PDB file of C-alpha atoms in Angstrom:
ATOM      1  CA  MET A   6      28.504 -24.775   1.963  1.00 89.00           C
ATOM      2  CA  LEU A   7      27.900 -24.810   5.672  1.00 91.00           C
ATOM      3  CA  GLN A   8      30.263 -27.635   6.294  1.00 94.00           C
ATOM      4  CA  ASP A   9      33.067 -25.569   4.293  1.00 95.00           C
ATOM      5  CA  GLU A  10      32.326 -22.475   6.435  1.00 95.00           C
ATOM      6  CA  THR A  11      32.549 -24.461   9.741  1.00 96.00           C
ATOM      7  CA  GLU A  12      35.909 -26.149   8.564  1.00 96.00           C
ATOM      8  CA  GLN A  13      37.271 -22.701   7.568  1.00 96.00           C
ATOM      9  CA  LYS A  14      36.264 -21.200  10.900  1.00 96.00           C
ATOM     10  CA  LEU A  15      37.876 -24.019  12.782  1.00 96.00           C
ATOM     11  CA  LYS A  16      41.066 -23.533  10.660  1.00 96.00           C
ATOM     12  CA  GLU A  17      41.095 -19.767  11.262  1.00 95.00           C
ATOM     13  CA  LYS A  18      40.653 -20.383  15.111  1.00 94.00           C
ATOM     14  CA  GLU A  19      43.544 -22.765  15.134  1.00 92.00           C
ATOM     15  CA  ALA A  20      45.763 -20.267  13.193  1.00 92.00           C
ATOM     16  CA  ALA A  21      44.927 -17.602  15.784  1.00 91.00           C
ATOM     17  CA  LEU A  22      45.535 -19.676  18.694  1.00 88.00           C
ATOM     18  CA  THR A  23      48.982 -20.868  17.242  1.00 87.00           C
ATOM     19  CA  GLU A  24      49.858 -17.244  16.763  1.00 87.00           C
ATOM     20  CA  ARG A  25      48.887 -15.921  20.145  1.00 82.00           C
ATOM     21  CA  VAL A  26      49.865 -18.925  22.189  1.00 80.00           C
ATOM     22  CA  PRO A  27      53.064 -20.560  21.469  1.00 76.00           C
ATOM     23  CA  PRO A  28      53.546 -24.199  22.248  1.00 77.00           C
ATOM     24  CA  LEU A  29      54.780 -24.881  25.768  1.00 78.00           C
ATOM     25  CA  SER A  30      58.180 -26.598  26.178  1.00 77.00           C
ATOM     26  CA  MET A  31      58.536 -27.197  29.966  1.00 77.00           C
ATOM     27  CA  SER A  32      60.838 -30.076  29.674  1.00 80.00           C
ATOM     28  CA  GLY A  33      64.321 -29.545  30.977  1.00 81.00           C
ATOM     29  CA  LEU A  34      63.547 -26.359  32.888  1.00 82.00           C
ATOM     30  CA  SER A  35      64.818 -25.844  36.469  1.00 87.00           C
ATOM     31  CA  LEU A  36      62.559 -25.033  39.433  1.00 89.00           C
ATOM     32  CA  GLN A  37      63.432 -21.366  39.344  1.00 91.00           C
ATOM     33  CA  GLU A  38      62.544 -21.115  35.633  1.00 89.00           C
ATOM     34  CA  LEU A  39      59.188 -23.060  36.176  1.00 89.00           C
ATOM     35  CA  GLN A  40      58.251 -20.399  38.883  1.00 91.00           C
ATOM     36  CA  ASP A  41      59.224 -17.594  36.576  1.00 92.00           C
ATOM     37  CA  PHE A  42      57.077 -19.086  33.889  1.00 88.00           C
ATOM     38  CA  CYS A  43      54.138 -19.543  36.148  1.00 90.00           C
ATOM     39  CA  LYS A  44      54.467 -15.907  37.394  1.00 95.00           C
ATOM     40  CA  ASP A  45      54.514 -14.751  33.791  1.00 91.00           C
ATOM     41  CA  LEU A  46      51.525 -16.706  33.064  1.00 89.00           C
ATOM     42  CA  ASN A  47      49.631 -15.469  35.962  1.00 95.00           C
ATOM     43  CA  HIS A  48      50.598 -11.920  34.870  1.00 96.00           C
ATOM     44  CA  LYS A  49      49.222 -12.540  31.409  1.00 91.00           C
ATOM     45  CA  ILE A  50      46.023 -13.872  32.964  1.00 93.00           C
ATOM     46  CA  ASP A  51      45.480 -10.724  35.122  1.00 96.00           C
ATOM     47  CA  VAL A  52      46.132  -8.423  31.996  1.00 95.00           C
ATOM     48  CA  VAL A  53      43.496 -10.482  29.917  1.00 93.00           C
ATOM     49  CA  ASP A  54      41.097 -10.340  32.963  1.00 96.00           C
ATOM     50  CA  GLU A  55      41.437  -6.644  33.017  1.00 96.00           C
ATOM     51  CA  GLU A  56      40.777  -6.320  29.277  1.00 95.00           C
ATOM     52  CA  TRP A  57      37.891  -8.430  29.683  1.00 95.00           C
ATOM     53  CA  TYR A  58      36.541  -6.409  32.550  1.00 96.00           C
ATOM     54  CA  ASP A  59      36.873  -3.220  30.690  1.00 96.00           C
ATOM     55  CA  ILE A  60      35.092  -4.767  27.530  1.00 96.00           C
ATOM     56  CA  SER A  61      32.352  -5.981  29.792  1.00 97.00           C
ATOM     57  CA  LEU A  62      31.897  -2.411  31.317  1.00 97.00           C
ATOM     58  CA  LYS A  63      31.829  -0.880  27.804  1.00 97.00           C
ATOM     59  CA  VAL A  64      29.175  -3.325  26.659  1.00 97.00           C
ATOM     60  CA  SER A  65      27.013  -2.845  29.661  1.00 97.00           C
ATOM     61  CA  LYS A  66      27.249   1.004  29.199  1.00 97.00           C
ATOM     62  CA  ASN A  67      26.250   0.740  25.716  1.00 97.00           C
ATOM     63  CA  GLU A  68      23.341  -1.486  26.749  1.00 97.00           C
ATOM     64  CA  LYS A  69      22.194   1.116  29.204  1.00 97.00           C
ATOM     65  CA  GLU A  70      22.472   3.826  26.508  1.00 97.00           C
ATOM     66  CA  ILE A  71      20.369   1.713  24.112  1.00 97.00           C
ATOM     67  CA  GLU A  72      17.710   1.046  26.755  1.00 96.00           C
ATOM     68  CA  ASN A  73      17.483   4.812  27.496  1.00 95.00           C
ATOM     69  CA  MET A  74      17.135   5.711  23.925  1.00 95.00           C
ATOM     70  CA  LYS A  75      14.371   2.977  23.703  1.00 94.00           C
ATOM     71  CA  LEU A  76      12.657   4.578  26.583  1.00 91.00           C
ATOM     72  CA  LYS A  77      12.940   8.195  24.903  1.00 90.00           C
ATOM     73  CA  ILE A  78      11.523   6.679  21.778  1.00 89.00           C
ATOM     74  CA  THR A  79       8.413   5.308  23.558  1.00 87.00           C
ATOM     75  CA  GLU A  80       8.016   8.534  25.375  1.00 85.00           C
ATOM     76  CA  ILE A  81       8.014  10.544  22.118  1.00 84.00           C
ATOM     77  CA  GLN A  82       5.673   8.140  20.508  1.00 80.00           C
ATOM     78  CA  SER A  83       3.171   8.218  23.334  1.00 78.00           C
ATOM     79  CA  LYS A  84       2.968  11.962  23.080  1.00 74.00           C
ATOM     80  CA  PHE A  85       1.526  11.568  19.564  1.00 70.00           C
ATOM     81  CA  LYS A  86      -1.995   9.949  19.801  1.00 72.00           C
ATOM     82  CA  LYS A  87      -3.081   8.032  17.024  1.00 72.00           C
ATOM     83  CA  PRO A  88      -6.063   9.512  15.110  1.00 76.00           C
ATOM     84  CA  THR A  89      -9.306   7.506  15.384  1.00 83.00           C
ATOM     85  CA  LEU A  90     -10.324   5.979  12.218  1.00 83.00           C
ATOM     86  CA  ARG A  91     -13.469   7.422  10.520  1.00 84.00           C
ATOM     87  CA  ARG A  92     -16.177   5.275   8.870  1.00 83.00           C
ATOM     88  CA  VAL A  93     -16.269   6.107   5.219  1.00 79.00           C
ATOM     89  CA  LYS A  94     -19.345   5.243   3.181  1.00 82.00           C
ATOM     90  CA  ILE A  95     -18.213   3.941  -0.191  1.00 81.00           C
ATOM     91  CA  SER A  96     -20.379   2.177  -2.753  1.00 78.00           C
ATOM     92  CA  ALA A  97     -19.536  -1.417  -3.810  1.00 75.00           C
ATOM     93  CA  GLU A  98     -18.581  -0.295  -7.232  1.00 76.00           C
ATOM     94  CA  ALA A  99     -16.181   2.373  -5.897  1.00 79.00           C
ATOM     95  CA  MET A 100     -14.621  -0.279  -3.584  1.00 79.00           C
ATOM     96  CA  LEU A 101     -14.126  -2.693  -6.350  1.00 77.00           C
ATOM     97  CA  SER A 102     -12.600  -0.089  -8.535  1.00 78.00           C
ATOM     98  CA  VAL A 103     -10.093   0.718  -5.762  1.00 78.00           C
ATOM     99  CA  LEU A 104      -9.245  -2.859  -5.285  1.00 79.00           C
ATOM    100  CA  LEU A 105      -9.056  -4.097  -8.744  1.00 77.00           C
ATOM    101  CA  GLY A 106      -7.893  -0.674 -10.410  1.00 72.00           C
ATOM    102  CA  SER A 107      -8.319  -0.855 -14.156  1.00 65.00           C
ATOM    103  CA  LYS A 108      -9.507  -4.473 -14.221  1.00 63.00           C
ATOM    104  CA  HIS A 109     -12.868  -3.446 -12.925  1.00 55.00           C
ATOM    105  CA  LYS A 110     -15.007  -2.363 -15.843  1.00 58.00           C
ATOM    106  CA  GLU A 111     -18.439  -3.810 -15.347  1.00 61.00           C
ATOM    107  CA  THR A 112     -20.896  -2.381 -12.941  1.00 60.00           C
ATOM    108  CA  ILE A 113     -22.413  -4.886 -10.580  1.00 62.00           C
ATOM    109  CA  ASP A 114     -25.797  -4.260  -8.877  1.00 63.00           C
ATOM    110  CA  PHE A 115     -25.439  -6.051  -5.637  1.00 62.00           C
ATOM    111  CA  LYS A 116     -28.931  -4.971  -4.432  1.00 67.00           C
ATOM    112  CA  ALA A 117     -30.538  -6.622  -7.328  1.00 66.00           C
ATOM    113  CA  SER A 118     -29.156  -9.952  -6.619  1.00 68.00           C
ATOM    114  CA  LEU A 119     -30.805  -9.858  -3.019  1.00 72.00           C
ATOM    115  CA  LYS A 120     -33.908 -11.640  -2.176  1.00 71.00           C
ATOM    116  CA  THR A 121     -36.849  -9.574  -1.254  1.00 73.00           C
ATOM    117  CA  VAL A 122     -38.744 -10.440   1.918  1.00 73.00           C
ATOM    118  CA  LYS A 123     -42.168  -9.345   2.830  1.00 73.00           C
ATOM    119  CA  LYS A 124     -42.784  -8.574   6.319  1.00 73.00           C
ATOM    120  CA  GLU A 125     -46.194  -9.595   7.625  1.00 70.00           C
ATOM    121  CA  GLU A 126     -47.481  -7.635  10.360  1.00 68.00           C
ATOM    122  CA  GLU A 127     -49.374  -9.613  13.219  1.00 66.00           C
ATOM    123  CA  LYS A 128     -52.371  -8.102  14.257  1.00 63.00           C
ATOM    124  CA  LYS A 129     -52.375  -7.873  17.897  1.00 63.00           C
ATOM    125  CA  GLU A 130     -55.564  -7.404  19.949  1.00 64.00           C
ATOM    126  CA  GLU A 131     -55.193  -4.560  22.311  1.00 65.00           C
ATOM    127  CA  VAL A 132     -55.250  -5.929  25.792  1.00 64.00           C
ATOM    128  CA  THR A 133     -55.950  -3.478  28.634  1.00 66.00           C
ATOM    129  CA  ASP A 134     -55.164  -4.238  32.215  1.00 63.00           C
ATOM    130  CA  TRP A 135     -58.390  -4.337  34.100  1.00 62.00           C
ATOM    131  CA  ARG A 136     -56.678  -3.379  37.423  1.00 62.00           C
ATOM    132  CA  LYS A 137     -55.629  -0.030  36.110  1.00 64.00           C
ATOM    133  CA  ASN A 138     -59.363   0.652  35.158  1.00 63.00           C
ATOM    134  CA  VAL A 139     -60.471  -0.352  38.662  1.00 61.00           C
ATOM    135  CA  ASP A 140     -57.841   1.693  40.449  1.00 58.00           C
ATOM    136  CA  ALA A 141     -58.790   4.741  38.357  1.00 61.00           C
ATOM    137  CA  MET A 142     -62.328   4.418  39.203  1.00 61.00           C
ATOM    138  CA  SER A 143     -62.026   3.796  42.844  1.00 62.00           C
ATOM    139  CA  GLY A 144     -62.210   6.362  45.580  1.00 60.00           C
ATOM    140  CA  MET A 145     -63.746   9.830  45.306  1.00 58.00           C
ATOM    141  CA  ASP A 146     -61.835  10.731  41.950  1.00 59.00           C
ATOM    142  CA  GLY A 147     -63.367   7.913  40.254  1.00 55.00           C
ATOM    143  CA  ARG A 148     -66.834   8.726  41.266  1.00 56.00           C
ATOM    144  CA  LYS A 149     -66.335  12.368  40.438  1.00 57.00           C
ATOM    145  CA  LYS A 150     -65.220  11.303  37.027  1.00 60.00           C
ATOM    146  CA  MET A 151     -68.409   9.055  36.425  1.00 59.00           C
ATOM    147  CA  PHE A 152     -70.544  11.913  37.792  1.00 58.00           C
ATOM    148  CA  ASN A 153     -68.814  14.283  35.475  1.00 63.00           C
ATOM    149  CA  ALA A 154     -69.094  11.989  32.619  1.00 62.00           C
ATOM    150  CA  GLY A 155     -72.962  11.510  33.291  1.00 56.00           C
ATOM    151  CA  GLN A 156     -73.865  15.175  33.151  1.00 54.00           C
TER     152      GLN A 156
END
């Protein structure tokens, strides 16, 4: 099918060229006729170049308009901030019913299948820093506390 399409496009292209460009017959023409023919060809080339220039200007203008519209769209979209998503607490059964729809009929207890782990608290001996005790007892404040404690 692709080969048929390419062959058909080539045939259409050849047909369009034969319609627009007649075959050249320059044999038997005098010098003046050849010069007139060349001037005529140059004039046709200038006309085609002008048309090409006009079309390219229209295309560039349309591209600029498209770019401006894209900028306007991005400006409009930037004004509206997307709301932050909130965390929703949902049970496992409710989630399954939402995902599976009517297929979900059984209730599943996920917590029952979990293993229980007992935490053993390690007994730590309370270690006090002896330097704090010495600093607190030194000086007059420390002696005053000892004297008050003795009474």
